[in-house]
Amino acid sequence: MIKKVALTLFALIALTILAIFGIASMRPDTFRIERKIVMKAAPATIYLIANDFNHWTKWSPWEALDPDMKKNIEGPGVGVGAVYTWSGNDKVGEGKMSILESTPDSRVGMQLQFIKPFQATNNVEIQIAPVEGGSEVTWAMSGTNNMMAKVMSLFMNMDQTVGKDFETGLANLKVLAESQPPPPPPGNPAESMGAGGKIVTD
């Protein structure tokens, strides 16, 4: 009797697992998560912040999750070739960001590599477009969904989870960018964030 019950339970568990993987296999092979915000700041101002990993900790939505997180900047720290690595608690894990593309005042393209608690490589981009009264900034992440990611998507809405972090980060970036002096007109050698790449902080 006990053996029969055990076999029945085993069969039910096996069928459940097969069903989960069967449903997961029909999930999209790729994903894209993005959020937008309008800032009362010039594209040049926002670009200088986003293109420099030395300013990342000032607006990253994940900084507060681990005050003891180990961080390191490799390479120039600014523009193509800049690398930012981190390692911390279970909430932040371990990973690396590398700037691969940098178009002045309009776009910063990065590769985001997660090492712990799981391994994944995604593309991240920050797009900046001038609009009336300031700039529209889009923060997006895209990549491929392996089977494990597809299974996880059945139980967790990644767009909502990561999207909420993006919204927090963009709000932080907005505060930082709007606190900077406006860049000088083209050809004006005056020292400012727009001309000299300086960030005003507390």
JSON list of C-alpha atoms in Angstrom, two decimals:
[
{"chain": "A", "resi": 1, "resn": "MET", "atom": "CA", "xyz": [0.00, 0.00, 0.00]},
{"chain": "A", "resi": 2, "resn": "ILE", "atom": "CA", "xyz": [2.75, 2.42, 1.00]},
{"chain": "A", "resi": 3, "resn": "LYS", "atom": "CA", "xyz": [4.72, 1.51, -2.11]},
{"chain": "A", "resi": 4, "resn": "LYS", "atom": "CA", "xyz": [1.67, 2.17, -4.29]},
{"chain": "A", "resi": 5, "resn": "VAL", "atom": "CA", "xyz": [1.10, 5.60, -2.69]},
{"chain": "A", "resi": 6, "resn": "ALA", "atom": "CA", "xyz": [4.78, 6.47, -3.12]},
{"chain": "A", "resi": 7, "resn": "LEU", "atom": "CA", "xyz": [4.70, 5.49, -6.79]},
{"chain": "A", "resi": 8, "resn": "THR", "atom": "CA", "xyz": [1.54, 7.54, -7.30]},
{"chain": "A", "resi": 9, "resn": "LEU", "atom": "CA", "xyz": [3.13, 10.60, -5.69]},
{"chain": "A", "resi": 10, "resn": "PHE", "atom": "CA", "xyz": [6.27, 10.13, -7.75]},
{"chain": "A", "resi": 11, "resn": "ALA", "atom": "CA", "xyz": [4.20, 9.93, -10.93]},
{"chain": "A", "resi": 12, "resn": "LEU", "atom": "CA", "xyz": [2.28, 13.10, -10.01]},
{"chain": "A", "resi": 13, "resn": "ILE", "atom": "CA", "xyz": [5.49, 14.97, -9.28]},
{"chain": "A", "resi": 14, "resn": "ALA", "atom": "CA", "xyz": [7.03, 13.81, -12.55]},
{"chain": "A", "resi": 15, "resn": "LEU", "atom": "CA", "xyz": [3.94, 14.85, -14.50]},
{"chain": "A", "resi": 16, "resn": "THR", "atom": "CA", "xyz": [3.93, 18.25, -12.78]},
{"chain": "A", "resi": 17, "resn": "ILE", "atom": "CA", "xyz": [7.58, 18.82, -13.65]},
{"chain": "A", "resi": 18, "resn": "LEU", "atom": "CA", "xyz": [6.98, 17.78, -17.25]},
{"chain": "A", "resi": 19, "resn": "ALA", "atom": "CA", "xyz": [3.98, 20.11, -17.44]},
{"chain": "A", "resi": 20, "resn": "ILE", "atom": "CA", "xyz": [5.99, 23.03, -16.07]},
{"chain": "A", "resi": 21, "resn": "PHE", "atom": "CA", "xyz": [8.81, 22.49, -18.55]},
{"chain": "A", "resi": 22, "resn": "GLY", "atom": "CA", "xyz": [6.31, 21.97, -21.35]},
{"chain": "A", "resi": 23, "resn": "ILE", "atom": "CA", "xyz": [4.58, 25.28, -20.63]},
{"chain": "A", "resi": 24, "resn": "ALA", "atom": "CA", "xyz": [7.91, 27.04, -20.08]},
{"chain": "A", "resi": 25, "resn": "SER", "atom": "CA", "xyz": [9.21, 25.86, -23.46]},
{"chain": "A", "resi": 26, "resn": "MET", "atom": "CA", "xyz": [6.49, 27.93, -25.13]},
{"chain": "A", "resi": 27, "resn": "ARG", "atom": "CA", "xyz": [7.68, 31.16, -23.49]},
{"chain": "A", "resi": 28, "resn": "PRO", "atom": "CA", "xyz": [9.50, 33.72, -25.72]},
{"chain": "A", "resi": 29, "resn": "ASP", "atom": "CA", "xyz": [13.14, 33.03, -26.56]},
{"chain": "A", "resi": 30, "resn": "THR", "atom": "CA", "xyz": [14.08, 36.68, -26.02]},
{"chain": "A", "resi": 31, "resn": "PHE", "atom": "CA", "xyz": [13.07, 39.47, -23.67]},
{"chain": "A", "resi": 32, "resn": "ARG", "atom": "CA", "xyz": [13.26, 43.25, -23.40]},
{"chain": "A", "resi": 33, "resn": "ILE", "atom": "CA", "xyz": [12.56, 45.34, -20.34]},
{"chain": "A", "resi": 34, "resn": "GLU", "atom": "CA", "xyz": [12.52, 49.12, -20.57]},
{"chain": "A", "resi": 35, "resn": "ARG", "atom": "CA", "xyz": [11.39, 52.19, -18.68]},
{"chain": "A", "resi": 36, "resn": "LYS", "atom": "CA", "xyz": [11.36, 55.87, -19.66]},
{"chain": "A", "resi": 37, "resn": "ILE", "atom": "CA", "xyz": [11.38, 59.20, -17.87]},
{"chain": "A", "resi": 38, "resn": "VAL", "atom": "CA", "xyz": [11.57, 62.87, -18.87]},
{"chain": "A", "resi": 39, "resn": "MET", "atom": "CA", "xyz": [14.20, 65.01, -17.16]},
{"chain": "A", "resi": 40, "resn": "LYS", "atom": "CA", "xyz": [14.65, 68.76, -17.11]},
{"chain": "A", "resi": 41, "resn": "ALA", "atom": "CA", "xyz": [18.28, 68.41, -18.13]},
{"chain": "A", "resi": 42, "resn": "ALA", "atom": "CA", "xyz": [20.22, 68.64, -21.38]},
{"chain": "A", "resi": 43, "resn": "PRO", "atom": "CA", "xyz": [21.19, 65.41, -23.18]},
{"chain": "A", "resi": 44, "resn": "ALA", "atom": "CA", "xyz": [24.87, 66.33, -22.72]},
{"chain": "A", "resi": 45, "resn": "THR", "atom": "CA", "xyz": [24.44, 66.48, -18.95]},
{"chain": "A", "resi": 46, "resn": "ILE", "atom": "CA", "xyz": [22.71, 63.10, -18.74]},
{"chain": "A", "resi": 47, "resn": "TYR", "atom": "CA", "xyz": [25.18, 61.49, -21.13]},
{"chain": "A", "resi": 48, "resn": "LEU", "atom": "CA", "xyz": [28.18, 62.54, -19.05]},
{"chain": "A", "resi": 49, "resn": "ILE", "atom": "CA", "xyz": [26.67, 60.82, -16.02]},
{"chain": "A", "resi": 50, "resn": "ALA", "atom": "CA", "xyz": [25.53, 57.64, -17.77]},
{"chain": "A", "resi": 51, "resn": "ASN", "atom": "CA", "xyz": [28.80, 57.25, -19.69]},
{"chain": "A", "resi": 52, "resn": "ASP", "atom": "CA", "xyz": [30.95, 57.33, -16.54]},
{"chain": "A", "resi": 53, "resn": "PHE", "atom": "CA", "xyz": [31.00, 54.42, -14.06]},
{"chain": "A", "resi": 54, "resn": "ASN", "atom": "CA", "xyz": [32.48, 56.78, -11.47]},
{"chain": "A", "resi": 55, "resn": "HIS", "atom": "CA", "xyz": [28.95, 58.20, -11.14]},
{"chain": "A", "resi": 56, "resn": "TRP", "atom": "CA", "xyz": [27.12, 54.85, -11.14]},
{"chain": "A", "resi": 57, "resn": "THR", "atom": "CA", "xyz": [26.88, 54.61, -7.36]},
{"chain": "A", "resi": 58, "resn": "LYS", "atom": "CA", "xyz": [25.13, 57.99, -7.24]},
{"chain": "A", "resi": 59, "resn": "TRP", "atom": "CA", "xyz": [22.05, 56.73, -9.08]},
{"chain": "A", "resi": 60, "resn": "SER", "atom": "CA", "xyz": [22.13, 52.91, -9.10]},
{"chain": "A", "resi": 61, "resn": "PRO", "atom": "CA", "xyz": [18.93, 51.42, -7.61]},
{"chain": "A", "resi": 62, "resn": "TRP", "atom": "CA", "xyz": [20.91, 48.52, -6.12]},
{"chain": "A", "resi": 63, "resn": "GLU", "atom": "CA", "xyz": [23.46, 50.41, -4.02]},
{"chain": "A", "resi": 64, "resn": "ALA", "atom": "CA", "xyz": [21.31, 50.42, -0.88]},
{"chain": "A", "resi": 65, "resn": "LEU", "atom": "CA", "xyz": [20.81, 46.64, -0.98]},
{"chain": "A", "resi": 66, "resn": "ASP", "atom": "CA", "xyz": [24.32, 46.00, 0.32]},
{"chain": "A", "resi": 67, "resn": "PRO", "atom": "CA", "xyz": [26.28, 48.84, 1.99]},
{"chain": "A", "resi": 68, "resn": "ASP", "atom": "CA", "xyz": [29.31, 46.52, 2.18]},
{"chain": "A", "resi": 69, "resn": "MET", "atom": "CA", "xyz": [29.27, 45.61, -1.51]},
{"chain": "A", "resi": 70, "resn": "LYS", "atom": "CA", "xyz": [32.75, 45.40, -3.06]},
{"chain": "A", "resi": 71, "resn": "LYS", "atom": "CA", "xyz": [33.05, 47.53, -6.20]},
{"chain": "A", "resi": 72, "resn": "ASN", "atom": "CA", "xyz": [35.86, 48.11, -8.66]},
{"chain": "A", "resi": 73, "resn": "ILE", "atom": "CA", "xyz": [36.30, 50.18, -11.81]},
{"chain": "A", "resi": 74, "resn": "GLU", "atom": "CA", "xyz": [38.66, 48.83, -14.48]},
{"chain": "A", "resi": 75, "resn": "GLY", "atom": "CA", "xyz": [39.99, 50.64, -17.49]},
{"chain": "A", "resi": 76, "resn": "PRO", "atom": "CA", "xyz": [39.31, 54.34, -18.06]},
{"chain": "A", "resi": 77, "resn": "GLY", "atom": "CA", "xyz": [36.05, 54.30, -16.14]},
{"chain": "A", "resi": 78, "resn": "VAL", "atom": "CA", "xyz": [34.54, 56.48, -18.86]},
{"chain": "A", "resi": 79, "resn": "GLY", "atom": "CA", "xyz": [33.28, 55.50, -22.30]},
{"chain": "A", "resi": 80, "resn": "VAL", "atom": "CA", "xyz": [34.10, 52.43, -24.38]},
{"chain": "A", "resi": 81, "resn": "GLY", "atom": "CA", "xyz": [36.36, 50.06, -22.48]},
{"chain": "A", "resi": 82, "resn": "ALA", "atom": "CA", "xyz": [35.16, 51.05, -19.03]},
{"chain": "A", "resi": 83, "resn": "VAL", "atom": "CA", "xyz": [34.39, 48.08, -16.75]},
{"chain": "A", "resi": 84, "resn": "TYR", "atom": "CA", "xyz": [32.55, 48.03, -13.42]},
{"chain": "A", "resi": 85, "resn": "THR", "atom": "CA", "xyz": [32.57, 44.91, -11.24]},
{"chain": "A", "resi": 86, "resn": "TRP", "atom": "CA", "xyz": [30.69, 44.17, -8.04]},
{"chain": "A", "resi": 87, "resn": "SER", "atom": "CA", "xyz": [30.39, 41.44, -5.44]},
{"chain": "A", "resi": 88, "resn": "GLY", "atom": "CA", "xyz": [28.06, 41.43, -2.47]},
{"chain": "A", "resi": 89, "resn": "ASN", "atom": "CA", "xyz": [25.34, 39.69, -0.52]},
{"chain": "A", "resi": 90, "resn": "ASP", "atom": "CA", "xyz": [22.59, 37.45, -1.89]},
{"chain": "A", "resi": 91, "resn": "LYS", "atom": "CA", "xyz": [20.54, 40.49, -2.92]},
{"chain": "A", "resi": 92, "resn": "VAL", "atom": "CA", "xyz": [23.15, 41.89, -5.30]},
{"chain": "A", "resi": 93, "resn": "GLY", "atom": "CA", "xyz": [25.24, 38.83, -6.16]},
{"chain": "A", "resi": 94, "resn": "GLU", "atom": "CA", "xyz": [28.30, 39.22, -8.36]},
{"chain": "A", "resi": 95, "resn": "GLY", "atom": "CA", "xyz": [28.73, 40.54, -11.86]},
{"chain": "A", "resi": 96, "resn": "LYS", "atom": "CA", "xyz": [30.32, 42.90, -14.36]},
{"chain": "A", "resi": 97, "resn": "MET", "atom": "CA", "xyz": [29.21, 45.77, -16.62]},
{"chain": "A", "resi": 98, "resn": "SER", "atom": "CA", "xyz": [31.23, 46.87, -19.64]},
{"chain": "A", "resi": 99, "resn": "ILE", "atom": "CA", "xyz": [30.62, 49.89, -21.87]},
{"chain": "A", "resi": 100, "resn": "LEU", "atom": "CA", "xyz": [30.76, 48.70, -25.49]},
{"chain": "A", "resi": 101, "resn": "GLU", "atom": "CA", "xyz": [29.19, 51.64, -27.33]},
{"chain": "A", "resi": 102, "resn": "SER", "atom": "CA", "xyz": [29.17, 55.32, -26.59]},
{"chain": "A", "resi": 103, "resn": "THR", "atom": "CA", "xyz": [27.48, 57.94, -28.79]},
{"chain": "A", "resi": 104, "resn": "PRO", "atom": "CA", "xyz": [27.88, 61.46, -27.38]},
{"chain": "A", "resi": 105, "resn": "ASP", "atom": "CA", "xyz": [24.70, 62.93, -25.91]},
{"chain": "A", "resi": 106, "resn": "SER", "atom": "CA", "xyz": [22.44, 60.15, -27.20]},
{"chain": "A", "resi": 107, "resn": "ARG", "atom": "CA", "xyz": [23.33, 56.55, -26.25]},
{"chain": "A", "resi": 108, "resn": "VAL", "atom": "CA", "xyz": [25.43, 54.33, -24.01]},
{"chain": "A", "resi": 109, "resn": "GLY", "atom": "CA", "xyz": [25.46, 50.59, -24.81]},
{"chain": "A", "resi": 110, "resn": "MET", "atom": "CA", "xyz": [26.68, 48.07, -22.26]},
{"chain": "A", "resi": 111, "resn": "GLN", "atom": "CA", "xyz": [27.11, 44.35, -21.69]},
{"chain": "A", "resi": 112, "resn": "LEU", "atom": "CA", "xyz": [25.83, 43.12, -18.32]},
{"chain": "A", "resi": 113, "resn": "GLN", "atom": "CA", "xyz": [27.23, 39.82, -17.04]},
{"chain": "A", "resi": 114, "resn": "PHE", "atom": "CA", "xyz": [25.76, 38.11, -13.99]},
{"chain": "A", "resi": 115, "resn": "ILE", "atom": "CA", "xyz": [28.05, 35.62, -12.27]},
{"chain": "A", "resi": 116, "resn": "LYS", "atom": "CA", "xyz": [26.20, 34.90, -9.01]},
{"chain": "A", "resi": 117, "resn": "PRO", "atom": "CA", "xyz": [23.62, 33.77, -7.95]},
{"chain": "A", "resi": 118, "resn": "PHE", "atom": "CA", "xyz": [23.10, 32.74, -11.60]},
{"chain": "A", "resi": 119, "resn": "GLN", "atom": "CA", "xyz": [24.99, 33.19, -14.85]},
{"chain": "A", "resi": 120, "resn": "ALA", "atom": "CA", "xyz": [23.59, 35.30, -17.67]},
{"chain": "A", "resi": 121, "resn": "THR", "atom": "CA", "xyz": [24.75, 37.87, -20.19]},
{"chain": "A", "resi": 122, "resn": "ASN", "atom": "CA", "xyz": [22.41, 40.65, -21.31]},
{"chain": "A", "resi": 123, "resn": "ASN", "atom": "CA", "xyz": [22.56, 43.86, -23.31]},
{"chain": "A", "resi": 124, "resn": "VAL", "atom": "CA", "xyz": [21.81, 47.15, -21.58]},
{"chain": "A", "resi": 125, "resn": "GLU", "atom": "CA", "xyz": [21.32, 50.53, -23.19]},
{"chain": "A", "resi": 126, "resn": "ILE", "atom": "CA", "xyz": [20.60, 54.05, -22.05]},
{"chain": "A", "resi": 127, "resn": "GLN", "atom": "CA", "xyz": [19.09, 56.19, -24.79]},
{"chain": "A", "resi": 128, "resn": "ILE", "atom": "CA", "xyz": [18.79, 59.97, -24.50]},
{"chain": "A", "resi": 129, "resn": "ALA", "atom": "CA", "xyz": [16.56, 62.03, -26.77]},
{"chain": "A", "resi": 130, "resn": "PRO", "atom": "CA", "xyz": [15.91, 65.78, -26.62]},
{"chain": "A", "resi": 131, "resn": "VAL", "atom": "CA", "xyz": [12.31, 66.76, -25.95]},
{"chain": "A", "resi": 132, "resn": "GLU", "atom": "CA", "xyz": [10.63, 70.05, -25.14]},
{"chain": "A", "resi": 133, "resn": "GLY", "atom": "CA", "xyz": [11.87, 71.21, -21.76]},
{"chain": "A", "resi": 134, "resn": "GLY", "atom": "CA", "xyz": [14.60, 68.60, -21.38]},
{"chain": "A", "resi": 135, "resn": "SER", "atom": "CA", "xyz": [15.37, 65.01, -22.35]},
{"chain": "A", "resi": 136, "resn": "GLU", "atom": "CA", "xyz": [13.61, 61.66, -22.50]},
{"chain": "A", "resi": 137, "resn": "VAL", "atom": "CA", "xyz": [15.78, 58.88, -21.08]},
{"chain": "A", "resi": 138, "resn": "THR", "atom": "CA", "xyz": [15.14, 55.20, -21.79]},
{"chain": "A", "resi": 139, "resn": "TRP", "atom": "CA", "xyz": [16.83, 52.47, -19.75]},
{"chain": "A", "resi": 140, "resn": "ALA", "atom": "CA", "xyz": [16.48, 49.05, -21.37]},
{"chain": "A", "resi": 141, "resn": "MET", "atom": "CA", "xyz": [17.79, 45.52, -20.94]},
{"chain": "A", "resi": 142, "resn": "SER", "atom": "CA", "xyz": [17.43, 42.71, -23.48]},
{"chain": "A", "resi": 143, "resn": "GLY", "atom": "CA", "xyz": [18.69, 39.18, -23.88]},
{"chain": "A", "resi": 144, "resn": "THR", "atom": "CA", "xyz": [17.81, 35.55, -24.47]},
{"chain": "A", "resi": 145, "resn": "ASN", "atom": "CA", "xyz": [15.70, 33.30, -22.27]},
{"chain": "A", "resi": 146, "resn": "ASN", "atom": "CA", "xyz": [17.26, 29.90, -21.59]},
{"chain": "A", "resi": 147, "resn": "MET", "atom": "CA", "xyz": [15.06, 27.14, -20.20]},
{"chain": "A", "resi": 148, "resn": "MET", "atom": "CA", "xyz": [15.74, 28.04, -16.58]},
{"chain": "A", "resi": 149, "resn": "ALA", "atom": "CA", "xyz": [14.80, 31.67, -17.26]},
{"chain": "A", "resi": 150, "resn": "LYS", "atom": "CA", "xyz": [11.61, 30.51, -18.97]},
{"chain": "A", "resi": 151, "resn": "VAL", "atom": "CA", "xyz": [10.69, 28.38, -15.94]},
{"chain": "A", "resi": 152, "resn": "MET", "atom": "CA", "xyz": [11.39, 31.29, -13.59]},
{"chain": "A", "resi": 153, "resn": "SER", "atom": "CA", "xyz": [9.15, 33.53, -15.69]},
{"chain": "A", "resi": 154, "resn": "LEU", "atom": "CA", "xyz": [6.20, 31.28, -14.83]},
{"chain": "A", "resi": 155, "resn": "PHE", "atom": "CA", "xyz": [6.53, 32.24, -11.17]},
{"chain": "A", "resi": 156, "resn": "MET", "atom": "CA", "xyz": [8.07, 35.71, -11.34]},
{"chain": "A", "resi": 157, "resn": "ASN", "atom": "CA", "xyz": [7.20, 38.70, -13.52]},
{"chain": "A", "resi": 158, "resn": "MET", "atom": "CA", "xyz": [10.66, 39.93, -14.50]},
{"chain": "A", "resi": 159, "resn": "ASP", "atom": "CA", "xyz": [9.28, 42.99, -16.27]},
{"chain": "A", "resi": 160, "resn": "GLN", "atom": "CA", "xyz": [7.65, 44.18, -13.06]},
{"chain": "A", "resi": 161, "resn": "THR", "atom": "CA", "xyz": [10.58, 43.21, -10.82]},
{"chain": "A", "resi": 162, "resn": "VAL", "atom": "CA", "xyz": [13.41, 44.65, -12.92]},
{"chain": "A", "resi": 163, "resn": "GLY", "atom": "CA", "xyz": [11.20, 47.43, -14.26]},
{"chain": "A", "resi": 164, "resn": "LYS", "atom": "CA", "xyz": [10.61, 48.70, -10.73]},
{"chain": "A", "resi": 165, "resn": "ASP", "atom": "CA", "xyz": [14.37, 48.87, -10.18]},
{"chain": "A", "resi": 166, "resn": "PHE", "atom": "CA", "xyz": [14.79, 50.75, -13.46]},
{"chain": "A", "resi": 167, "resn": "GLU", "atom": "CA", "xyz": [12.14, 53.25, -12.39]},
{"chain": "A", "resi": 168, "resn": "THR", "atom": "CA", "xyz": [13.99, 53.84, -9.11]},
{"chain": "A", "resi": 169, "resn": "GLY", "atom": "CA", "xyz": [17.31, 54.24, -10.90]},
{"chain": "A", "resi": 170, "resn": "LEU", "atom": "CA", "xyz": [15.86, 56.67, -13.45]},
{"chain": "A", "resi": 171, "resn": "ALA", "atom": "CA", "xyz": [14.33, 58.72, -10.63]},
{"chain": "A", "resi": 172, "resn": "ASN", "atom": "CA", "xyz": [17.76, 58.88, -8.97]},
{"chain": "A", "resi": 173, "resn": "LEU", "atom": "CA", "xyz": [19.37, 59.86, -12.28]},
{"chain": "A", "resi": 174, "resn": "LYS", "atom": "CA", "xyz": [16.75, 62.56, -12.75]},
{"chain": "A", "resi": 175, "resn": "VAL", "atom": "CA", "xyz": [17.55, 64.12, -9.37]},
{"chain": "A", "resi": 176, "resn": "LEU", "atom": "CA", "xyz": [21.29, 64.04, -10.08]},
{"chain": "A", "resi": 177, "resn": "ALA", "atom": "CA", "xyz": [21.02, 65.39, -13.64]},
{"chain": "A", "resi": 178, "resn": "GLU", "atom": "CA", "xyz": [18.59, 68.16, -12.74]},
{"chain": "A", "resi": 179, "resn": "SER", "atom": "CA", "xyz": [20.90, 69.33, -9.94]},
{"chain": "A", "resi": 180, "resn": "GLN", "atom": "CA", "xyz": [23.72, 70.06, -12.40]},
{"chain": "A", "resi": 181, "resn": "PRO", "atom": "CA", "xyz": [24.40, 73.46, -13.99]},
{"chain": "A", "resi": 182, "resn": "PRO", "atom": "CA", "xyz": [23.34, 73.58, -17.64]},
{"chain": "A", "resi": 183, "resn": "PRO", "atom": "CA", "xyz": [26.08, 73.02, -20.22]},
{"chain": "A", "resi": 184, "resn": "PRO", "atom": "CA", "xyz": [27.39, 76.15, -22.00]},
{"chain": "A", "resi": 185, "resn": "PRO", "atom": "CA", "xyz": [26.39, 76.93, -25.59]},
{"chain": "A", "resi": 186, "resn": "PRO", "atom": "CA", "xyz": [28.46, 75.15, -28.26]},
{"chain": "A", "resi": 187, "resn": "GLY", "atom": "CA", "xyz": [31.89, 76.72, -28.54]},
{"chain": "A", "resi": 188, "resn": "ASN", "atom": "CA", "xyz": [31.75, 78.26, -25.06]},
{"chain": "A", "resi": 189, "resn": "PRO", "atom": "CA", "xyz": [34.88, 77.20, -23.16]},
{"chain": "A", "resi": 190, "resn": "ALA", "atom": "CA", "xyz": [33.32, 77.97, -19.77]},
{"chain": "A", "resi": 191, "resn": "GLU", "atom": "CA", "xyz": [33.93, 75.31, -17.12]},
{"chain": "A", "resi": 192, "resn": "SER", "atom": "CA", "xyz": [30.76, 73.41, -16.35]},
{"chain": "A", "resi": 193, "resn": "MET", "atom": "CA", "xyz": [29.57, 69.86, -16.32]},
{"chain": "A", "resi": 194, "resn": "GLY", "atom": "CA", "xyz": [28.73, 70.15, -20.01]},
{"chain": "A", "resi": 195, "resn": "ALA", "atom": "CA", "xyz": [32.17, 71.42, -20.97]},
{"chain": "A", "resi": 196, "resn": "GLY", "atom": "CA", "xyz": [34.45, 69.74, -18.48]},
{"chain": "A", "resi": 197, "resn": "GLY", "atom": "CA", "xyz": [32.56, 66.62, -17.52]},
{"chain": "A", "resi": 198, "resn": "LYS", "atom": "CA", "xyz": [32.33, 67.61, -13.87]},
{"chain": "A", "resi": 199, "resn": "ILE", "atom": "CA", "xyz": [29.61, 66.39, -11.55]},
{"chain": "A", "resi": 200, "resn": "VAL", "atom": "CA", "xyz": [28.42, 68.55, -8.68]},
{"chain": "A", "resi": 201, "resn": "THR", "atom": "CA", "xyz": [27.71, 66.43, -5.60]},
{"chain": "A", "resi": 202, "resn": "ASP", "atom": "CA", "xyz": [27.09, 67.07, -1.94]}
]
